[in-house]
GROMACS .gro file of C-alpha atoms in nm:
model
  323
    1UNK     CA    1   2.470   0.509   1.818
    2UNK     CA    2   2.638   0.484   1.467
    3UNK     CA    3   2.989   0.384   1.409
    4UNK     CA    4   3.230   0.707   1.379
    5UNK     CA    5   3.451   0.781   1.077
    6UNK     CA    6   3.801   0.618   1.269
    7UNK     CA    7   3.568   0.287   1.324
    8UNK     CA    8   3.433   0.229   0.996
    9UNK     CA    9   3.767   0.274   0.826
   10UNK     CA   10   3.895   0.015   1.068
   11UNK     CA   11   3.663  -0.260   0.933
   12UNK     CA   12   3.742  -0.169   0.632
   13UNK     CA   13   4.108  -0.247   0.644
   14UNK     CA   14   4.019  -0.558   0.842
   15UNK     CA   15   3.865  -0.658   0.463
   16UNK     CA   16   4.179  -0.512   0.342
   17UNK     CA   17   4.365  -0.771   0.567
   18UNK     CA   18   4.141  -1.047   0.419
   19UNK     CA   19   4.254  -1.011   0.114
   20UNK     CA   20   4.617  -0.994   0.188
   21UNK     CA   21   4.609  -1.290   0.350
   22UNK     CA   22   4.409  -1.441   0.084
   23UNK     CA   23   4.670  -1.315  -0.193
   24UNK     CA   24   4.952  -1.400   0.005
   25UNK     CA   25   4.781  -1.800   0.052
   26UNK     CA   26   4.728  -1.834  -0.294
   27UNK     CA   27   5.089  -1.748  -0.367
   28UNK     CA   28   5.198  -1.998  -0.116
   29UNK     CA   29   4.991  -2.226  -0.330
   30UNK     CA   30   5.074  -2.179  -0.636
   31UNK     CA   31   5.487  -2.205  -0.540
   32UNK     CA   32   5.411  -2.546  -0.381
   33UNK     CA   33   5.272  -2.631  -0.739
   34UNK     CA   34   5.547  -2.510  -0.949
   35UNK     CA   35   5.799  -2.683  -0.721
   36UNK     CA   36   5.652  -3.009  -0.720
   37UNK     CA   37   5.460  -3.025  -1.021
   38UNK     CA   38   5.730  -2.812  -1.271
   39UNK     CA   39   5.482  -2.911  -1.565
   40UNK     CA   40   5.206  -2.678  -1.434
   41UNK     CA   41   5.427  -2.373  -1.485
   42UNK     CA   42   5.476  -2.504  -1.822
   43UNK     CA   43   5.161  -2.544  -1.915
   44UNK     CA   44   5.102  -2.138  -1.727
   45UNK     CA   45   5.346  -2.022  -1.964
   46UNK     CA   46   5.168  -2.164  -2.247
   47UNK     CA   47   4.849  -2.022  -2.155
   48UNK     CA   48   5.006  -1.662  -2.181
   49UNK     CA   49   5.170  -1.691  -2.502
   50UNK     CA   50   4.896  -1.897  -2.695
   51UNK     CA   51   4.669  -1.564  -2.513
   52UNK     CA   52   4.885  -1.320  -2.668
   53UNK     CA   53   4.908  -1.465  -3.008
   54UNK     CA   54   4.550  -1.533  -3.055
   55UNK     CA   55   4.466  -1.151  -2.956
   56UNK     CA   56   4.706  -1.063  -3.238
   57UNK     CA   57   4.538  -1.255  -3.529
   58UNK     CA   58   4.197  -1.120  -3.390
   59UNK     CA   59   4.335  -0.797  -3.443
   60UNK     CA   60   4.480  -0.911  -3.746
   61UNK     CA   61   4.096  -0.987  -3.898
   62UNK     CA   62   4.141  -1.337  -3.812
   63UNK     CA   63   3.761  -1.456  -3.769
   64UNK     CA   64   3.852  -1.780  -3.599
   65UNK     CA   65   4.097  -1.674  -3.373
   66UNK     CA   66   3.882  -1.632  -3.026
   67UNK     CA   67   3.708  -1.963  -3.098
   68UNK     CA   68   4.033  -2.141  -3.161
   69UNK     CA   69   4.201  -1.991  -2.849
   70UNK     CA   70   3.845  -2.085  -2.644
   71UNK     CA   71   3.914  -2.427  -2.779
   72UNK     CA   72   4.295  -2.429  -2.676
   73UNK     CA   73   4.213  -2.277  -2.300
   74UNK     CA   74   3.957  -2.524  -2.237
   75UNK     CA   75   4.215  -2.850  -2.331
   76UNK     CA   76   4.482  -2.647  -2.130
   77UNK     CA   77   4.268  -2.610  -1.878
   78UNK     CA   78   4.177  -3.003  -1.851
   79UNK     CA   79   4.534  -3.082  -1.880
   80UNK     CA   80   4.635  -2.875  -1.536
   81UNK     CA   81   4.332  -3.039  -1.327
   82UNK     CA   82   4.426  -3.350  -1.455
   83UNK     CA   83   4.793  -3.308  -1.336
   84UNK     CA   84   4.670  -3.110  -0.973
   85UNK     CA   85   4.456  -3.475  -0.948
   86UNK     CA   86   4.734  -3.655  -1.018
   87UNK     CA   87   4.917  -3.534  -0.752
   88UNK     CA   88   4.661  -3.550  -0.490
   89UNK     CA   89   4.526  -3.216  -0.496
   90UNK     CA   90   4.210  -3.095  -0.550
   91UNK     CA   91   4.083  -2.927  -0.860
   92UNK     CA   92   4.007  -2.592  -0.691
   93UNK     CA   93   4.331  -2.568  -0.493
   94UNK     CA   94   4.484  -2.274  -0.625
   95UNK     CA   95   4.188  -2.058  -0.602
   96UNK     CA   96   4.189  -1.763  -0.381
   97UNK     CA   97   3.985  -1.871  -0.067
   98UNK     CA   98   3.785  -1.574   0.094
   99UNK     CA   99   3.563  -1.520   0.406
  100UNK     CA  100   3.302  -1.455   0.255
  101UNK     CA  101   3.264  -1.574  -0.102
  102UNK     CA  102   2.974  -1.349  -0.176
  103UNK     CA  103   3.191  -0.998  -0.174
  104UNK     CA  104   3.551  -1.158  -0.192
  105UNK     CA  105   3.638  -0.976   0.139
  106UNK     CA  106   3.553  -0.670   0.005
  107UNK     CA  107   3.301  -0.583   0.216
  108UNK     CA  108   3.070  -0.471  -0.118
  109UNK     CA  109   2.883  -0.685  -0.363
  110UNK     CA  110   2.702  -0.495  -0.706
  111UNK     CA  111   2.818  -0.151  -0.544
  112UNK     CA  112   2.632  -0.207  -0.185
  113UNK     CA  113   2.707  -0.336   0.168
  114UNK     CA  114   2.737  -0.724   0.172
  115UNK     CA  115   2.555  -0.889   0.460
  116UNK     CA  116   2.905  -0.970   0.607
  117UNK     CA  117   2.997  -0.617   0.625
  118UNK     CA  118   2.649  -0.545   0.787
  119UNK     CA  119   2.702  -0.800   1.025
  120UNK     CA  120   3.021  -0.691   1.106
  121UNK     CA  121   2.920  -0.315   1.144
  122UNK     CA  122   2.599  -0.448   1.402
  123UNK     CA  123   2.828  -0.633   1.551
  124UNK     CA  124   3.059  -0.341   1.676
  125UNK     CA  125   2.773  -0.121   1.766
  126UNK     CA  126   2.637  -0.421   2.001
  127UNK     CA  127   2.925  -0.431   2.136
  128UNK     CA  128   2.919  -0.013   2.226
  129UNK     CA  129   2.543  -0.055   2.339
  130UNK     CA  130   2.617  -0.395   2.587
  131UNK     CA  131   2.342  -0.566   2.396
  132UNK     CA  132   2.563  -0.855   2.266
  133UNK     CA  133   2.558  -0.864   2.661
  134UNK     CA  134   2.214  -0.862   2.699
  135UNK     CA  135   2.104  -1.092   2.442
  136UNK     CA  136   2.287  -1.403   2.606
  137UNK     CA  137   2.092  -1.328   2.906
  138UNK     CA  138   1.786  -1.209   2.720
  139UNK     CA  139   1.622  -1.469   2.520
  140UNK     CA  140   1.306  -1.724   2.507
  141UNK     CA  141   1.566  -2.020   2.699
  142UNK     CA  142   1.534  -1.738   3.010
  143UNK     CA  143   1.157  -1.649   2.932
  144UNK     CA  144   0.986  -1.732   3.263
  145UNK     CA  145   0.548  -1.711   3.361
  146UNK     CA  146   0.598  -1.683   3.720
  147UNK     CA  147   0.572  -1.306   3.775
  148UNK     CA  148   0.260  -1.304   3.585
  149UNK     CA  149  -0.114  -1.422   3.729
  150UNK     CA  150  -0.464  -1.322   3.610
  151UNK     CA  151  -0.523  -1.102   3.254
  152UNK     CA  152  -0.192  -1.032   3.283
  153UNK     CA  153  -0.063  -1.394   3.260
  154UNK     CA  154  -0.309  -1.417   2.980
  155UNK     CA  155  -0.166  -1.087   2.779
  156UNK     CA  156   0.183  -1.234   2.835
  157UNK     CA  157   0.092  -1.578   2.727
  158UNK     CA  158  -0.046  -1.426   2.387
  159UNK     CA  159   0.249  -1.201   2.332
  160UNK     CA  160   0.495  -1.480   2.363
  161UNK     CA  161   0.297  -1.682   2.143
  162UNK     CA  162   0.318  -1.375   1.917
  163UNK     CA  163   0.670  -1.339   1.903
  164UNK     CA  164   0.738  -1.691   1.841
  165UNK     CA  165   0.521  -1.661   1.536
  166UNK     CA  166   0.680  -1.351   1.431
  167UNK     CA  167   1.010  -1.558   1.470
  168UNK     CA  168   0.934  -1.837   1.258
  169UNK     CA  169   0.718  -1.650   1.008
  170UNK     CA  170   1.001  -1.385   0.913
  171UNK     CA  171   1.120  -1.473   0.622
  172UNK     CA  172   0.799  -1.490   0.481
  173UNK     CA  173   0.556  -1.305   0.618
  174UNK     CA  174   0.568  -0.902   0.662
  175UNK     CA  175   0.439  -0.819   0.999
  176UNK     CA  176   0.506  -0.515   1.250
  177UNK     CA  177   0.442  -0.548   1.636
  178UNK     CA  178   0.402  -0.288   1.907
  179UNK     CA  179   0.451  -0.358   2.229
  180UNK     CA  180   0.300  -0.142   2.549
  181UNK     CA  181   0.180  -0.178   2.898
  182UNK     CA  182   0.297  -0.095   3.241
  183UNK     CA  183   0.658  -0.032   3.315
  184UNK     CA  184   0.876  -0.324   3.394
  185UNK     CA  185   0.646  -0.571   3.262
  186UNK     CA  186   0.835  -0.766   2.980
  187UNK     CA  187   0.821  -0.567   2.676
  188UNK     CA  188   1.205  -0.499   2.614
  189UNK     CA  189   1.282  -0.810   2.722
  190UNK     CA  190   1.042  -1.010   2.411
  191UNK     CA  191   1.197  -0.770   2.224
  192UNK     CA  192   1.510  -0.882   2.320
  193UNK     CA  193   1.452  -1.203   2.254
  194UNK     CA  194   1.292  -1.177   1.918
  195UNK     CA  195   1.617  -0.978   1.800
  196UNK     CA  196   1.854  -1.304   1.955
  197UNK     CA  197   1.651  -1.541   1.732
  198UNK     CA  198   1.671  -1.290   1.377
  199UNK     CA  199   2.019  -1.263   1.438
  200UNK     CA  200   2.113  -1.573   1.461
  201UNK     CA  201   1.895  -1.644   1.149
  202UNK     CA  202   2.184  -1.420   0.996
  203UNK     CA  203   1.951  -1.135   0.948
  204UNK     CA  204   2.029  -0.769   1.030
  205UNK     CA  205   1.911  -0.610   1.323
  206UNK     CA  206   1.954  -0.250   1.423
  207UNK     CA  207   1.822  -0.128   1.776
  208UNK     CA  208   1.813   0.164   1.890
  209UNK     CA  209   1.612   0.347   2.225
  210UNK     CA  210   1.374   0.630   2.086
  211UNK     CA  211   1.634   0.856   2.119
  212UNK     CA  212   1.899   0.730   1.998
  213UNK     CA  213   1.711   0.670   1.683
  214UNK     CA  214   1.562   1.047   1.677
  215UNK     CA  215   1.946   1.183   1.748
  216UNK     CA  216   2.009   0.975   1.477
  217UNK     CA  217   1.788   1.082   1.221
  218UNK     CA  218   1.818   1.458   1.306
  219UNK     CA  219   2.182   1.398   1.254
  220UNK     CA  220   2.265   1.536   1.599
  221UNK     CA  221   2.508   1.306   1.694
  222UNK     CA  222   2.900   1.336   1.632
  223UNK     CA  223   2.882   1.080   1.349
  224UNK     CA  224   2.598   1.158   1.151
  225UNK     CA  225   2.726   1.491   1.106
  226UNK     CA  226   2.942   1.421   0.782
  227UNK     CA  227   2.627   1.432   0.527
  228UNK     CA  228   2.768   1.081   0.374
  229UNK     CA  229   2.726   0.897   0.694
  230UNK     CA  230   2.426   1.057   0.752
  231UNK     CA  231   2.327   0.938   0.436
  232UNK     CA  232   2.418   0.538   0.483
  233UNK     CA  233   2.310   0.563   0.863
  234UNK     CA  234   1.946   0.621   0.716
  235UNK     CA  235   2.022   0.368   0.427
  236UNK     CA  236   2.095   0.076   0.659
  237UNK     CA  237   1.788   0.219   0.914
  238UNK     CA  238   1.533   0.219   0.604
  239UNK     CA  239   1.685  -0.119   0.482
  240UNK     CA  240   1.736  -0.363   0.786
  241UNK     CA  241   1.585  -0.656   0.844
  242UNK     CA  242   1.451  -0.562   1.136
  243UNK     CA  243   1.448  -0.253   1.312
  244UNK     CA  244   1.382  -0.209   1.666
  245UNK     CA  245   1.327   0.051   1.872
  246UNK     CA  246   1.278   0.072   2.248
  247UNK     CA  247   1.084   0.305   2.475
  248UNK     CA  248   0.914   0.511   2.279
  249UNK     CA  249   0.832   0.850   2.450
  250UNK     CA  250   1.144   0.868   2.687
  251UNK     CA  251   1.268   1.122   2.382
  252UNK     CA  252   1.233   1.486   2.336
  253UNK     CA  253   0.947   1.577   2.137
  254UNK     CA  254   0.904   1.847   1.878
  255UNK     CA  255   0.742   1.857   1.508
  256UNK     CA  256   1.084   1.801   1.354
  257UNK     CA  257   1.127   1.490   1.608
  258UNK     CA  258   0.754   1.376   1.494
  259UNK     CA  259   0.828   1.433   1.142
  260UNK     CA  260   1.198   1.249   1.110
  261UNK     CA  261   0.986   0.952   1.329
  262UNK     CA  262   0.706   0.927   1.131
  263UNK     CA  263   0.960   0.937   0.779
  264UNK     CA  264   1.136   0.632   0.953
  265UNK     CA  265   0.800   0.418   0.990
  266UNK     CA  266   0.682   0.514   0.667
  267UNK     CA  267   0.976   0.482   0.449
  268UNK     CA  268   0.984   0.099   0.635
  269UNK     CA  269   0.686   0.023   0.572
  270UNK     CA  270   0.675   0.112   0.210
  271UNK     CA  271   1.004  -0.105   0.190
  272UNK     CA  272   0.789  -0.393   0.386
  273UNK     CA  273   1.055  -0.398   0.647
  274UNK     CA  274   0.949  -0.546   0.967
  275UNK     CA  275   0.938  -0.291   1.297
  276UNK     CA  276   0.950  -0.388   1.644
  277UNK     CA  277   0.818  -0.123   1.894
  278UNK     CA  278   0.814  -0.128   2.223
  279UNK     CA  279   0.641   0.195   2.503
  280UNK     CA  280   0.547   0.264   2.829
  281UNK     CA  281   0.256   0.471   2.690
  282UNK     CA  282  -0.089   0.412   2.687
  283UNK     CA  283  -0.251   0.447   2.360
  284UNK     CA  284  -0.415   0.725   2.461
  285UNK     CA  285  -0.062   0.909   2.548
  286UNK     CA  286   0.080   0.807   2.214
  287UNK     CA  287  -0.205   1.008   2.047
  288UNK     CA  288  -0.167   1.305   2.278
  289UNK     CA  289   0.238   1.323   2.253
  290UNK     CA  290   0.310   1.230   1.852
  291UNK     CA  291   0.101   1.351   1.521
  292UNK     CA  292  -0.255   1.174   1.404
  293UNK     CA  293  -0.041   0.998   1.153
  294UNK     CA  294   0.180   0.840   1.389
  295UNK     CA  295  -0.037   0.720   1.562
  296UNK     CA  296  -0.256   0.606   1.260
  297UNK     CA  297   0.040   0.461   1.076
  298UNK     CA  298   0.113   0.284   1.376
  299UNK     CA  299  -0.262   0.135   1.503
  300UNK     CA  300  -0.331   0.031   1.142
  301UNK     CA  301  -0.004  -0.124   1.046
  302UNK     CA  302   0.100  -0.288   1.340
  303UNK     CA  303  -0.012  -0.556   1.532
  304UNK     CA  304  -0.088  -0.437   1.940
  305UNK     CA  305   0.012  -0.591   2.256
  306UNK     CA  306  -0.011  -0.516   2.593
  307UNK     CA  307   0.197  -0.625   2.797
  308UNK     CA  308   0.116  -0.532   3.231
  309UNK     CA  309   0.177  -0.702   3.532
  310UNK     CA  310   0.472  -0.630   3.778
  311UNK     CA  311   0.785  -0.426   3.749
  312UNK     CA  312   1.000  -0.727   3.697
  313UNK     CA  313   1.332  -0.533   3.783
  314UNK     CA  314   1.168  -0.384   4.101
  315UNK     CA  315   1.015  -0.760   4.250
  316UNK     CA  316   1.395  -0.942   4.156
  317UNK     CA  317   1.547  -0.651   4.349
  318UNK     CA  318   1.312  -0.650   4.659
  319UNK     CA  319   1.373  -1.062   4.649
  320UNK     CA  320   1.726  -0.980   4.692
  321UNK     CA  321   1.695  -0.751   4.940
  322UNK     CA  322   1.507  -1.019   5.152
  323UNK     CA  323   1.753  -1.260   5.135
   0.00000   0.00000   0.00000
């Protein structure tokens, strides 16, 4: 579900907190200097007034003004890193450190969301959904063969070997997968553990079950409501990294549903922004519940795998039970 109104303005004044405590460390900085190298200050003070009275002559008509003070600024310039070295410090000392040098703890670089600020915001609604939880437990270090035998040891084997090609081809290769088979069998769990690897490639990742993402998109939930969140909600679902969404056909179906869906998948695709999709419907089911173009955009854009053997939940359970 997307972050609400009170949430997003608290990660926004945890970047406002960044910055304070950035400010407030280069101050702390720049008193050390003055105190115990009183001819930095000097040389400050001289940077202001030689600033001032060049912008008068260039007001004045003075031609040569801005290239004199350029010239001035630069030897100025030399003459404080040459003292800061002097005096053990390094040349970049007094310059405002940040989190993230890309926005400057703003949270916003060229008028959009920095990647930190995306990171942050998946972050929060992992930690809502339990999948932060999941994902440590959820990955290709747990991936096991034993529950599988036959075909469908085979169609797991190739999926795997899928998903690890996915994973290392991400960055440079657009590719969608769908995932479907028998219930139980695996499928949320490779997705799970393709979504562990993007992330911690520092990618953005956005899941969502079918309907979550259709509640979502329709704007029927509490936070999509304001028509600006609404707005960056589908923003950040067009312009993920990755996108995935899990158990299709467990939502409520109507032509709005199958139109806001099939806007989603196209609007990604055009974008070439990978989609991970994951169903306990047959193919023949997906044509019968959602529109020809669904189901077109999605057998001739994405690549198919089914995934069957045993409900995995079911056999651990009836293990324990045993013992």
């Amino acid at each position: 579900m997307p972050l609400t109104n009170q949430q997003y303005d608290s990660i926004l004044r945890e970047y406002e907190e960044k910055q304070n405590l950035s400010r407030r460390n280069q101050l702390r900085r720049i008193t050390e200097i003055y105190e115990k190298i009183p001819e930095y200050e000097e040389i400050e003070r001289t940077v202001s007034s030689v600033s001032v009275a060049q912008a008068r002559k260039l007001l004045d008509g003075d031609g040569q003004a801005l290239a004199d003070l350029k010239e001035t600024l630069h030897s100025l310039s030399g003459k404080k890193a040459a003292l800061l070295h002097a005096a053990g410090y390094p040349a970049d000392y007094l310059e405002p450190e940040y989190a993230c040098s890309r926005c400057r703890d703003t949270g916003y670089r060229d008028g959009r969301k920095c990647i930190c600020l995306k990171q942050r915001i998946v972050s929060l609604l992992y930690e809502q959904s339990n999948l932060k939880e999941i994902l440590e437990k959820e990955n290709f270090s747990a991936l096991s063969y034993e529950y599988y035998q036959g075909e469908d040891l085979e169609r797991f084997r190739q999926t795997v070997a899928a998903c690890l090609h996915f994973v290392r081809d991400f960055d440079h290769t657009y590719r969608n997968l769908f995932f479907y088979g028998t219930v139980g069998a695996g499928k949320s769990f490779l997705s799970n553990c393709i979504a562990r690897e993007i992330i911690e490639a520092g990618r953005l990742v956005l899941y969502f079950s079918a309907s979550g993402l259709i509640d979502t998109l329709s704007g029927s939930s509490q936070a999509a409501k304001d028509r600006d969140s609404l707005h960056g909600i589908s923003q950040d679902l067009y312009n993920c990294d990755l996108l995935l969404i899990d158990d299709l056909g467990t939502e409520y179906t109507n032509a709005y549903v199958v139109t806001q869906l099939f806007s989603c998948l196209n609007e990604r695709h055009l974008r070439r922004k990978p989609t991970l999709i994951s169903t306990n419907l047959s193919l023949e089911d997906l044509r019968n519940k959602y529109s020809e173009r669904i189901f077109s955009r999605i057998t001739s854009n994405y690549d198919m795998y089914k995934v069957t053997g045993p409900d995995i939940r079911m056999y651990r359970k009836t293990l324990l039970i045993r013992k």
